[in-house]
mmCIF file of C-alpha atoms and ligand atoms in Angstrom:
data_model
loop_
_atom_site.group_PDB
_atom_site.id
_atom_site.type_symbol
_atom_site.label_atom_id
_atom_site.label_comp_id
_atom_site.label_asym_id
_atom_site.label_seq_id
_atom_site.Cartn_x
_atom_site.Cartn_y
_atom_site.Cartn_z
ATOM 1 C CA MET Q 18 -19.504 -9.600 -4.901
ATOM 2 C CA ASN Q 19 -17.003 -11.348 -7.124
ATOM 3 C CA VAL Q 20 -18.117 -13.979 -9.609
ATOM 4 C CA LYS Q 21 -16.630 -17.470 -9.366
ATOM 5 C CA PRO Q 22 -13.176 -17.444 -10.991
ATOM 6 C CA ILE Q 23 -12.696 -19.647 -14.031
ATOM 7 C CA ARG Q 24 -9.293 -20.727 -12.681
ATOM 8 C CA PRO Q 25 -8.347 -19.606 -9.178
ATOM 9 C CA LEU Q 26 -4.676 -18.838 -8.594
ATOM 10 C CA ILE Q 27 -3.645 -21.223 -5.841
ATOM 11 C CA ASP Q 28 -0.027 -22.128 -5.216
ATOM 12 C CA ASN Q 29 1.479 -25.336 -3.839
ATOM 13 C CA TYR Q 30 1.177 -24.017 -0.284
ATOM 14 C CA GLY Q 31 -2.556 -23.405 -0.696
ATOM 15 C CA ARG Q 32 -2.203 -19.641 -0.875
ATOM 16 C CA ARG Q 33 -4.780 -18.107 -3.153
ATOM 17 C CA ILE Q 34 -3.824 -14.904 -4.957
ATOM 18 C CA ARG Q 35 -6.770 -12.545 -4.642
ATOM 19 C CA LYS Q 36 -5.189 -9.122 -4.167
ATOM 20 C CA LEU Q 37 -3.163 -6.969 -6.539
ATOM 21 C CA ARG Q 38 -1.223 -3.782 -5.885
ATOM 22 C CA VAL Q 39 -1.079 -1.764 -9.085
ATOM 23 C CA SER Q 40 1.669 0.838 -9.227
ATOM 24 C CA LEU Q 41 0.692 3.592 -11.659
ATOM 25 C CA LEU Q 42 4.096 5.307 -11.694
ATOM 26 C CA ASP Q 43 7.249 5.411 -9.606
ATOM 27 C CA ALA Q 44 7.392 9.222 -9.446
ATOM 28 C CA CYS Q 45 6.300 11.142 -6.391
ATOM 29 C CA ASN Q 46 6.311 14.717 -5.150
ATOM 30 C CA PHE Q 47 7.366 13.707 -1.607
ATOM 31 C CA ARG Q 48 10.785 12.408 -0.616
ATOM 32 C CA CYS Q 49 10.047 10.230 2.417
ATOM 33 C CA VAL Q 50 13.392 9.301 3.918
ATOM 34 C CA TYR Q 51 12.694 5.563 4.094
ATOM 35 C CA CYS Q 52 11.271 5.332 0.576
ATOM 36 C CA MET Q 53 13.384 7.259 -1.905
ATOM 37 C CA PRO Q 54 16.627 9.236 -2.239
ATOM 38 C CA LEU Q 55 16.604 13.033 -2.428
ATOM 39 C CA ASN Q 56 17.346 12.942 -6.151
ATOM 40 C CA PRO Q 57 15.614 9.861 -7.485
ATOM 41 C CA VAL Q 58 15.732 8.848 -11.136
ATOM 42 C CA PHE Q 59 12.194 8.046 -12.246
ATOM 43 C CA MET Q 60 11.094 5.800 -15.057
ATOM 44 C CA ASP Q 61 10.301 7.601 -18.311
ATOM 45 C CA SER Q 62 6.540 8.039 -18.581
ATOM 46 C CA SER Q 63 6.611 6.408 -22.042
ATOM 47 C CA ARG Q 64 7.171 3.098 -20.228
ATOM 48 C CA TRP Q 65 4.037 3.328 -18.091
ATOM 49 C CA LEU Q 66 1.281 0.883 -18.928
ATOM 50 C CA ARG Q 67 -1.536 2.756 -20.643
ATOM 51 C CA PRO Q 68 -4.988 2.744 -19.001
ATOM 52 C CA ASP Q 69 -6.267 0.139 -21.477
ATOM 53 C CA GLU Q 70 -3.245 -2.076 -20.772
ATOM 54 C CA ILE Q 71 -3.784 -1.827 -17.017
ATOM 55 C CA GLU Q 72 -7.443 -2.669 -17.539
ATOM 56 C CA LYS Q 73 -6.552 -5.657 -19.720
ATOM 57 C CA VAL Q 74 -4.135 -7.169 -17.191
ATOM 58 C CA CYS Q 75 -6.484 -6.557 -14.272
ATOM 59 C CA SER Q 76 -9.570 -7.893 -15.993
ATOM 60 C CA THR Q 77 -7.684 -11.045 -17.006
ATOM 61 C CA LEU Q 78 -6.578 -11.537 -13.410
ATOM 62 C CA VAL Q 79 -10.174 -11.057 -12.266
ATOM 63 C CA ASP Q 80 -11.062 -14.020 -14.496
ATOM 64 C CA PHE Q 81 -8.461 -15.940 -12.498
ATOM 65 C CA GLY Q 82 -10.013 -15.003 -9.175
ATOM 66 C CA LEU Q 83 -8.588 -11.612 -8.299
ATOM 67 C CA GLU Q 84 -10.916 -9.856 -5.846
ATOM 68 C CA GLN Q 85 -9.167 -6.701 -4.714
ATOM 69 C CA ILE Q 86 -7.064 -4.042 -6.394
ATOM 70 C CA ARG Q 87 -5.246 -1.181 -4.726
ATOM 71 C CA LEU Q 88 -3.688 1.622 -6.757
ATOM 72 C CA THR Q 89 -0.340 2.826 -5.519
ATOM 73 C CA GLY Q 90 3.035 4.115 -6.704
ATOM 74 C CA GLY Q 91 5.012 6.426 -6.339
ATOM 75 C CA GLU Q 92 2.098 8.778 -5.990
ATOM 76 C CA PRO Q 93 -0.803 7.429 -8.083
ATOM 77 C CA THR Q 94 -2.850 10.650 -8.102
ATOM 78 C CA LEU Q 95 -0.065 12.406 -10.029
ATOM 79 C CA ARG Q 96 -0.883 10.617 -13.272
ATOM 80 C CA ASP Q 97 -2.867 12.793 -15.702
ATOM 81 C CA ASP Q 98 -4.922 9.754 -16.691
ATOM 82 C CA PHE Q 99 -5.552 8.720 -13.067
ATOM 83 C CA ARG Q 100 -9.317 9.144 -13.474
ATOM 84 C CA ASP Q 101 -9.427 7.139 -16.685
ATOM 85 C CA ILE Q 102 -7.638 4.279 -14.910
ATOM 86 C CA VAL Q 103 -9.970 4.402 -11.905
ATOM 87 C CA LEU Q 104 -13.055 4.457 -14.141
ATOM 88 C CA ARG Q 105 -11.851 1.463 -16.113
ATOM 89 C CA LEU Q 106 -11.072 -0.559 -12.975
ATOM 90 C CA SER Q 107 -14.392 0.496 -11.440
ATOM 91 C CA THR Q 108 -16.180 -1.596 -14.061
ATOM 92 C CA LEU Q 109 -14.424 -4.830 -13.009
ATOM 93 C CA SER Q 110 -16.113 -7.384 -10.795
ATOM 94 C CA LEU Q 111 -14.107 -6.680 -7.625
ATOM 95 C CA ASP Q 112 -14.915 -6.813 -3.927
ATOM 96 C CA LYS Q 113 -12.719 -3.821 -3.311
ATOM 97 C CA LEU Q 114 -10.955 -1.117 -5.292
ATOM 98 C CA GLY Q 115 -8.647 1.004 -3.142
ATOM 99 C CA LEU Q 116 -6.054 3.721 -3.323
ATOM 100 C CA THR Q 117 -2.886 4.340 -1.319
ATOM 101 C CA THR Q 118 -1.826 7.967 -1.478
ATOM 102 C CA ASN Q 119 0.275 10.597 0.225
ATOM 103 C CA GLY Q 120 -2.868 12.761 0.336
ATOM 104 C CA TRP Q 121 -1.299 15.787 -1.305
ATOM 105 C CA ASN Q 122 -3.641 15.930 -4.305
ATOM 106 C CA LEU Q 123 -6.545 14.031 -2.839
ATOM 107 C CA THR Q 124 -9.137 16.714 -2.056
ATOM 108 C CA LYS Q 125 -9.346 17.505 -5.783
ATOM 109 C CA GLU Q 126 -10.112 13.865 -6.562
ATOM 110 C CA LEU Q 127 -12.625 13.118 -3.810
ATOM 111 C CA ASP Q 128 -15.837 14.022 -5.652
ATOM 112 C CA PHE Q 129 -14.687 12.015 -8.630
ATOM 113 C CA LEU Q 130 -13.719 9.038 -6.464
ATOM 114 C CA ASN Q 131 -17.020 9.232 -4.641
ATOM 115 C CA ASP Q 132 -18.801 8.651 -7.946
ATOM 116 C CA SER Q 133 -16.538 5.714 -8.775
ATOM 117 C CA ASN Q 134 -16.153 2.344 -7.057
ATOM 118 C CA CYS Q 135 -12.935 3.398 -5.360
ATOM 119 C CA LYS Q 136 -14.054 3.944 -1.775
ATOM 120 C CA HIS Q 137 -11.144 2.593 0.266
ATOM 121 C CA ILE Q 138 -8.400 5.139 0.747
ATOM 122 C CA ASN Q 139 -5.206 4.647 2.714
ATOM 123 C CA ILE Q 140 -3.367 7.881 3.395
ATOM 124 C CA SER Q 141 0.220 7.925 4.591
ATOM 125 C CA LEU Q 142 0.927 10.247 7.478
ATOM 126 C CA ASP Q 143 3.979 9.796 9.677
ATOM 127 C CA SER Q 144 3.659 12.871 11.865
ATOM 128 C CA LEU Q 145 1.034 15.264 13.149
ATOM 129 C CA THR Q 146 3.558 18.039 13.656
ATOM 130 C CA LYS Q 147 4.821 20.213 10.828
ATOM 131 C CA GLU Q 148 8.481 20.087 11.701
ATOM 132 C CA ILE Q 149 8.647 16.307 11.863
ATOM 133 C CA PHE Q 150 6.368 15.838 8.859
ATOM 134 C CA ASN Q 151 8.674 18.105 6.851
ATOM 135 C CA ARG Q 152 11.750 16.300 8.095
ATOM 136 C CA ILE Q 153 10.392 12.912 7.015
ATOM 137 C CA THR Q 154 8.794 13.884 3.690
ATOM 138 C CA LYS Q 155 11.073 16.845 2.845
ATOM 139 C CA ARG Q 156 7.899 18.727 1.978
ATOM 140 C CA ASP Q 157 5.729 21.298 3.779
ATOM 141 C CA TYR Q 158 2.340 19.725 3.083
ATOM 142 C CA LEU Q 159 1.011 18.571 6.441
ATOM 143 C CA ASP Q 160 -2.050 20.842 6.231
ATOM 144 C CA LYS Q 161 -2.973 19.527 2.796
ATOM 145 C CA VAL Q 162 -2.690 15.925 3.943
ATOM 146 C CA LEU Q 163 -4.772 16.547 7.083
ATOM 147 C CA ASP Q 164 -7.371 18.315 4.971
ATOM 148 C CA SER Q 165 -7.518 15.296 2.647
ATOM 149 C CA ILE Q 166 -7.985 12.887 5.531
ATOM 150 C CA LEU Q 167 -10.792 14.880 7.142
ATOM 151 C CA SER Q 168 -12.520 15.638 3.820
ATOM 152 C CA ALA Q 169 -12.431 11.975 2.815
ATOM 153 C CA LYS Q 170 -13.902 11.003 6.188
ATOM 154 C CA ARG Q 171 -16.655 13.608 5.838
ATOM 155 C CA LEU Q 172 -17.595 12.198 2.441
ATOM 156 C CA GLY Q 173 -17.928 8.709 3.897
ATOM 157 C CA PHE Q 174 -14.868 7.004 2.421
ATOM 158 C CA HIS Q 175 -13.267 4.093 4.272
ATOM 159 C CA VAL Q 176 -10.115 5.884 5.364
ATOM 160 C CA LYS Q 177 -7.042 4.397 7.004
ATOM 161 C CA ILE Q 178 -3.904 6.228 7.992
ATOM 162 C CA ASN Q 179 -0.563 4.478 7.468
ATOM 163 C CA THR Q 180 2.115 5.569 9.917
ATOM 164 C CA VAL Q 181 5.659 4.217 9.683
ATOM 165 C CA LEU Q 182 7.159 4.449 13.161
ATOM 166 C CA MET Q 183 10.812 5.425 13.528
ATOM 167 C CA ARG Q 184 12.650 5.540 16.829
ATOM 168 C CA GLY Q 185 13.685 9.012 17.884
ATOM 169 C CA ILE Q 186 11.822 10.578 14.966
ATOM 170 C CA ASN Q 187 8.079 10.066 15.382
ATOM 171 C CA ASP Q 188 7.639 7.323 18.007
ATOM 172 C CA HIS Q 189 6.813 9.926 20.663
ATOM 173 C CA GLU Q 190 3.652 10.713 18.674
ATOM 174 C CA ILE Q 191 1.993 7.323 19.146
ATOM 175 C CA PHE Q 192 -0.533 8.641 21.676
ATOM 176 C CA ASP Q 193 -1.192 11.725 19.530
ATOM 177 C CA PHE Q 194 -2.143 9.393 16.694
ATOM 178 C CA ILE Q 195 -4.388 7.428 19.057
ATOM 179 C CA LYS Q 196 -6.087 10.660 20.091
ATOM 180 C CA PHE Q 197 -6.442 11.654 16.427
ATOM 181 C CA SER Q 198 -8.019 8.287 15.640
ATOM 182 C CA ALA Q 199 -10.575 8.581 18.459
ATOM 183 C CA GLU Q 200 -11.381 12.228 17.695
ATOM 184 C CA HIS Q 201 -11.879 11.758 13.964
ATOM 185 C CA ASP Q 202 -13.063 8.151 13.906
ATOM 186 C CA VAL Q 203 -10.290 7.124 11.552
ATOM 187 C CA GLU Q 204 -8.229 3.958 11.776
ATOM 188 C CA VAL Q 205 -4.487 4.429 12.259
ATOM 189 C CA ARG Q 206 -2.184 1.596 11.307
ATOM 190 C CA PHE Q 207 1.331 1.593 12.678
ATOM 191 C CA LEU Q 208 3.786 0.075 10.202
ATOM 192 C CA GLU Q 209 7.097 -1.451 11.101
ATOM 193 C CA LEU Q 210 9.907 0.069 9.091
ATOM 194 C CA MET Q 211 10.875 -2.509 6.480
ATOM 195 C CA SER Q 212 14.350 -3.445 5.238
ATOM 196 C CA ILE Q 213 13.734 -2.086 1.792
ATOM 197 C CA GLY Q 214 15.928 0.112 -0.413
ATOM 198 C CA GLN Q 215 17.028 3.295 1.378
ATOM 199 C CA VAL Q 216 16.898 1.704 4.811
ATOM 200 C CA SER Q 217 17.697 -1.911 3.933
ATOM 201 C CA GLY Q 218 21.096 -1.918 5.601
ATOM 202 C CA SER Q 219 20.605 0.742 8.239
ATOM 203 C CA LYS Q 220 17.137 0.455 9.668
ATOM 204 C CA ASP Q 221 18.111 -1.065 13.036
ATOM 205 C CA LYS Q 222 18.591 2.146 14.980
ATOM 206 C CA LEU Q 223 15.239 3.482 13.724
ATOM 207 C CA PHE Q 224 13.293 0.260 14.016
ATOM 208 C CA VAL Q 225 10.403 0.041 16.498
ATOM 209 C CA PRO Q 226 8.869 -3.436 16.825
ATOM 210 C CA ALA Q 227 5.063 -3.604 16.992
ATOM 211 C CA SER Q 228 5.264 -5.605 20.249
ATOM 212 C CA GLU Q 229 6.948 -2.649 21.967
ATOM 213 C CA VAL Q 230 4.263 -0.263 20.763
ATOM 214 C CA ILE Q 231 1.479 -2.582 21.890
ATOM 215 C CA GLN Q 232 3.082 -2.887 25.317
ATOM 216 C CA MET Q 233 3.425 0.866 25.597
ATOM 217 C CA ILE Q 234 -0.203 1.489 24.623
ATOM 218 C CA SER Q 235 -1.454 -1.282 26.932
ATOM 219 C CA SER Q 236 0.117 0.489 29.894
ATOM 220 C CA ARG Q 237 -2.325 3.363 29.393
ATOM 221 C CA GLU Q 238 -5.284 1.893 27.533
ATOM 222 C CA GLU Q 239 -7.259 -1.298 27.394
ATOM 223 C CA LEU Q 240 -6.943 -2.981 24.011
ATOM 224 C CA THR Q 241 -9.688 -5.131 22.546
ATOM 225 C CA GLY Q 242 -8.638 -7.308 19.611
ATOM 226 C CA GLU Q 243 -10.705 -7.264 16.440
ATOM 227 C CA GLN Q 244 -11.329 -10.108 13.998
ATOM 228 C CA SER Q 245 -9.539 -9.917 10.678
ATOM 229 C CA LYS Q 246 -9.279 -12.148 7.613
ATOM 230 C CA CYS Q 247 -6.472 -14.727 7.632
ATOM 231 C CA ASP Q 248 -4.711 -12.972 4.745
ATOM 232 C CA SER Q 249 -4.985 -9.559 6.331
ATOM 233 C CA THR Q 250 -1.642 -7.796 6.654
ATOM 234 C CA SER Q 251 -2.665 -6.019 9.855
ATOM 235 C CA PHE Q 252 -3.983 -7.023 13.259
ATOM 236 C CA ASN Q 253 -6.325 -4.534 14.810
ATOM 237 C CA PHE Q 254 -7.567 -3.269 18.158
ATOM 238 C CA LYS Q 255 -10.064 -0.858 19.637
ATOM 239 C CA THR Q 256 -8.641 1.180 22.499
ATOM 240 C CA SER Q 257 -10.572 2.149 25.617
ATOM 241 C CA SER Q 258 -10.367 5.793 24.511
ATOM 242 C CA GLY Q 259 -12.258 4.897 21.321
ATOM 243 C CA ALA Q 260 -9.397 4.731 18.824
ATOM 244 C CA SER Q 261 -9.137 2.101 16.073
ATOM 245 C CA ILE Q 262 -5.555 1.038 15.629
ATOM 246 C CA GLY Q 263 -3.783 -1.615 13.615
ATOM 247 C CA PHE Q 264 -0.284 -2.974 13.281
ATOM 248 C CA ILE Q 265 1.519 -4.119 10.177
ATOM 249 C CA ALA Q 266 4.413 -6.021 11.653
ATOM 250 C CA SER Q 267 6.021 -7.122 8.393
ATOM 251 C CA GLU Q 268 9.434 -7.560 10.031
ATOM 252 C CA THR Q 269 8.683 -9.231 13.358
ATOM 253 C CA LEU Q 270 5.485 -11.091 12.454
ATOM 254 C CA PRO Q 271 5.685 -11.702 8.700
ATOM 255 C CA PHE Q 272 2.511 -12.984 7.086
ATOM 256 C CA CYS Q 273 4.124 -14.744 4.091
ATOM 257 C CA HIS Q 274 2.385 -18.061 4.857
ATOM 258 C CA ASN Q 275 -0.988 -16.392 4.302
ATOM 259 C CA CYS Q 276 0.020 -13.855 1.664
ATOM 260 C CA SER Q 277 -2.516 -13.490 -1.142
ATOM 261 C CA ARG Q 278 -0.922 -10.611 -2.985
ATOM 262 C CA TRP Q 279 0.938 -9.881 -6.204
ATOM 263 C CA ARG Q 280 2.138 -6.523 -7.486
ATOM 264 C CA LEU Q 281 2.074 -4.948 -10.926
ATOM 265 C CA SER Q 282 4.740 -2.347 -11.628
ATOM 266 C CA ALA Q 283 4.106 0.795 -13.660
ATOM 267 C CA ASP Q 284 5.769 -0.802 -16.697
ATOM 268 C CA GLY Q 285 4.026 -4.148 -16.487
ATOM 269 C CA PHE Q 286 6.253 -6.371 -14.342
ATOM 270 C CA LEU Q 287 4.062 -8.774 -12.396
ATOM 271 C CA ARG Q 288 5.958 -9.381 -9.179
ATOM 272 C CA VAL Q 289 5.118 -12.137 -6.759
ATOM 273 C CA CYS Q 290 6.421 -10.673 -3.508
ATOM 274 C CA LEU Q 291 7.398 -7.284 -2.116
ATOM 275 C CA MET Q 292 10.755 -8.642 -0.939
ATOM 276 C CA SER Q 293 11.657 -10.716 -4.002
ATOM 277 C CA GLU Q 294 12.626 -9.350 -7.399
ATOM 278 C CA LYS Q 295 11.107 -12.363 -9.122
ATOM 279 C CA GLY Q 296 8.322 -11.863 -11.622
ATOM 280 C CA ILE Q 297 7.477 -11.660 -15.317
ATOM 281 C CA TYR Q 298 6.818 -8.765 -17.709
ATOM 282 C CA ILE Q 299 3.296 -9.308 -18.948
ATOM 283 C CA ARG Q 300 2.647 -6.162 -20.954
ATOM 284 C CA ASP Q 301 2.579 -8.003 -24.285
ATOM 285 C CA THR Q 302 1.208 -11.313 -23.087
ATOM 286 C CA VAL Q 303 -1.466 -12.677 -25.402
ATOM 287 C CA PRO Q 304 -4.579 -14.229 -23.775
ATOM 288 C CA GLU Q 305 -3.656 -17.825 -24.701
ATOM 289 C CA ASP Q 306 -0.312 -17.533 -22.857
ATOM 290 C CA TYR Q 307 -1.709 -16.198 -19.602
ATOM 291 C CA LYS Q 308 -2.386 -19.554 -17.976
ATOM 292 C CA LEU Q 309 1.187 -20.708 -18.502
ATOM 293 C CA ILE Q 310 2.673 -17.452 -17.240
ATOM 294 C CA LEU Q 311 0.456 -17.266 -14.174
ATOM 295 C CA ASN Q 312 1.394 -20.834 -13.284
ATOM 296 C CA GLU Q 313 5.070 -19.872 -13.524
ATOM 297 C CA LEU Q 314 4.427 -16.898 -11.232
ATOM 298 C CA LEU Q 315 2.667 -19.082 -8.670
ATOM 299 C CA LYS Q 316 5.834 -21.202 -8.432
ATOM 300 C CA MET Q 317 8.015 -18.119 -7.856
ATOM 301 C CA LYS Q 318 6.293 -16.810 -4.731
ATOM 302 C CA PRO Q 319 8.543 -17.367 -1.690
ATOM 303 C CA TYR Q 320 7.060 -19.022 1.373
ATOM 304 C CA ARG Q 321 9.514 -17.692 3.920
ATOM 305 C CA LYS Q 322 10.314 -14.060 4.554
ATOM 306 C CA ILE Q 323 13.219 -12.630 2.588
ATOM 307 C CA GLU Q 324 15.290 -10.462 4.915
ATOM 308 C CA ARG Q 325 15.849 -7.428 2.751
ATOM 309 C CA VAL Q 326 15.565 -6.039 -0.730
ATOM 310 C CA GLU Q 327 17.803 -3.389 -2.277
ATOM 311 C CA GLN Q 328 15.176 -1.870 -4.550
ATOM 312 C CA ASP Q 329 13.387 1.163 -3.116
ATOM 313 C CA MET Q 330 9.689 1.016 -2.229
ATOM 314 C CA TYR Q 331 8.697 3.718 -4.717
ATOM 315 C CA LYS Q 332 10.076 1.559 -7.542
ATOM 316 C CA ILE Q 333 8.320 -1.589 -6.396
ATOM 317 C CA GLY Q 334 4.959 -0.007 -5.612
ATOM 318 C CA GLY Q 335 4.167 0.121 -1.903
HETATM 319 N N1 SAM U 1 2.824 7.550 -2.264
HETATM 320 C C1 SAM U 1 1.800 6.766 -1.689
HETATM 321 C C2 SAM U 1 1.865 6.832 -0.174
HETATM 322 O O1 SAM U 1 2.847 7.303 0.357
HETATM 323 O O2 SAM U 1 0.913 6.377 0.443
HETATM 324 C C3 SAM U 1 1.798 5.330 -2.159
HETATM 325 C C4 SAM U 1 3.131 4.657 -2.304
HETATM 326 S S1 SAM U 1 4.040 4.441 -0.795
HETATM 327 C C5 SAM U 1 5.470 3.610 -1.404
HETATM 328 C C6 SAM U 1 3.078 3.195 0.022
HETATM 329 C C7 SAM U 1 3.368 2.953 1.465
HETATM 330 O O3 SAM U 1 4.655 2.371 1.593
HETATM 331 C C8 SAM U 1 3.365 4.196 2.337
HETATM 332 O O4 SAM U 1 2.426 4.049 3.375
HETATM 333 C C9 SAM U 1 4.776 4.238 2.884
HETATM 334 O O5 SAM U 1 4.821 4.753 4.187
HETATM 335 C C10 SAM U 1 5.175 2.781 2.833
HETATM 336 N N2 SAM U 1 6.628 2.558 2.850
HETATM 337 C C11 SAM U 1 7.552 2.992 1.964
HETATM 338 N N3 SAM U 1 8.787 2.563 2.301
HETATM 339 C C12 SAM U 1 8.647 1.838 3.442
HETATM 340 C C13 SAM U 1 9.536 1.124 4.301
HETATM 341 N N4 SAM U 1 10.850 1.054 4.063
HETATM 342 N N5 SAM U 1 9.013 0.479 5.375
HETATM 343 C C14 SAM U 1 7.692 0.518 5.643
HETATM 344 N N6 SAM U 1 6.797 1.166 4.865
HETATM 345 C C15 SAM U 1 7.262 1.817 3.786
HETATM 346 FE FE1 SF4 U 2 6.233 9.258 -2.135
HETATM 347 FE FE2 SF4 U 2 4.734 7.505 -0.853
HETATM 348 FE FE3 SF4 U 2 7.365 7.110 -1.123
HETATM 349 FE FE4 SF4 U 2 6.540 9.029 0.473
HETATM 350 S S1 SF4 U 2 6.156 6.837 0.750
HETATM 351 S S2 SF4 U 2 8.166 9.215 -1.074
HETATM 352 S S3 SF4 U 2 4.740 9.723 -0.543
HETATM 353 S S4 SF4 U 2 5.904 7.130 -2.754
#
């Protein structure tokens, strides 16, 4: 359990910042169509925050009331010092330390993670069929990702699958995912495609609203709603067939009014909102300046949803 913060981060709308997404790098070995171009230009690794710098920023934010950290990217497990970073963050007084990954390299890390405090793993998986998986990610790694999911489950991790639904590409697999969830006791969260980067101006023909998916599932299954925290990004159901499903409806049901999250980029830009490019570089911030800078950041966080952002997700840290 977290200790009482010395100065909680609460903005003028009463939103308390208690979650941080930490992007370890922008590079990735997949090329998901909605996330990055085929030939992306990645940040030079010399710009990445070092493990001690990441630890310093995170531990300072814990003093200000941060409760949860999730490592992301790009693909966070690709960093050579991934374990050093996890070990350092494992020592912080957090309620939750999590990881969002494409699952490609995960089996190798599971024993290590099991010995750390990082027990919450979200794995992205947009298709259960090879051909479609390959078409979306441009890589032939479905078996590796499935192996990661099942191995992580076996070891007792809290595993969630993130599935971005796209019309005409993978939306016919919704019931396959439900079956997979029930069979393997793993939660599947259906994400609305967001107007970010690659798809910011062209997502409409691919977009599937969560309401449509819920209606479709309800025609075959009974859905029982589950309780979730007010700043949760997803709303969740149990299905009559035993699946656990969730929806992240960032486009049609934005949760900005309850958002409790900031993001730290791989090179130390503390960003207040996924959809806004506002933020401050804090790499070289000295302890006595933190209060001032964090107060500035609190003022920058938008209250209403911003329609689109040109920057790609892999650069922001998803
Ligand atoms: N590489 C890791 C992975 O894929 O899980 C972590 C980074 S990735 C950017 C984090 C999440 O962002 C993934 O679940 C991905 O599907 C999601 N994502 C990326 N671009 C998106 C978009 N335009 N709309 C919705 N979700 C998106
Ligand atoms: Fe890589 Fe994740 Fe983006 Fe896919 S969604 S390209 S796995 S960073």
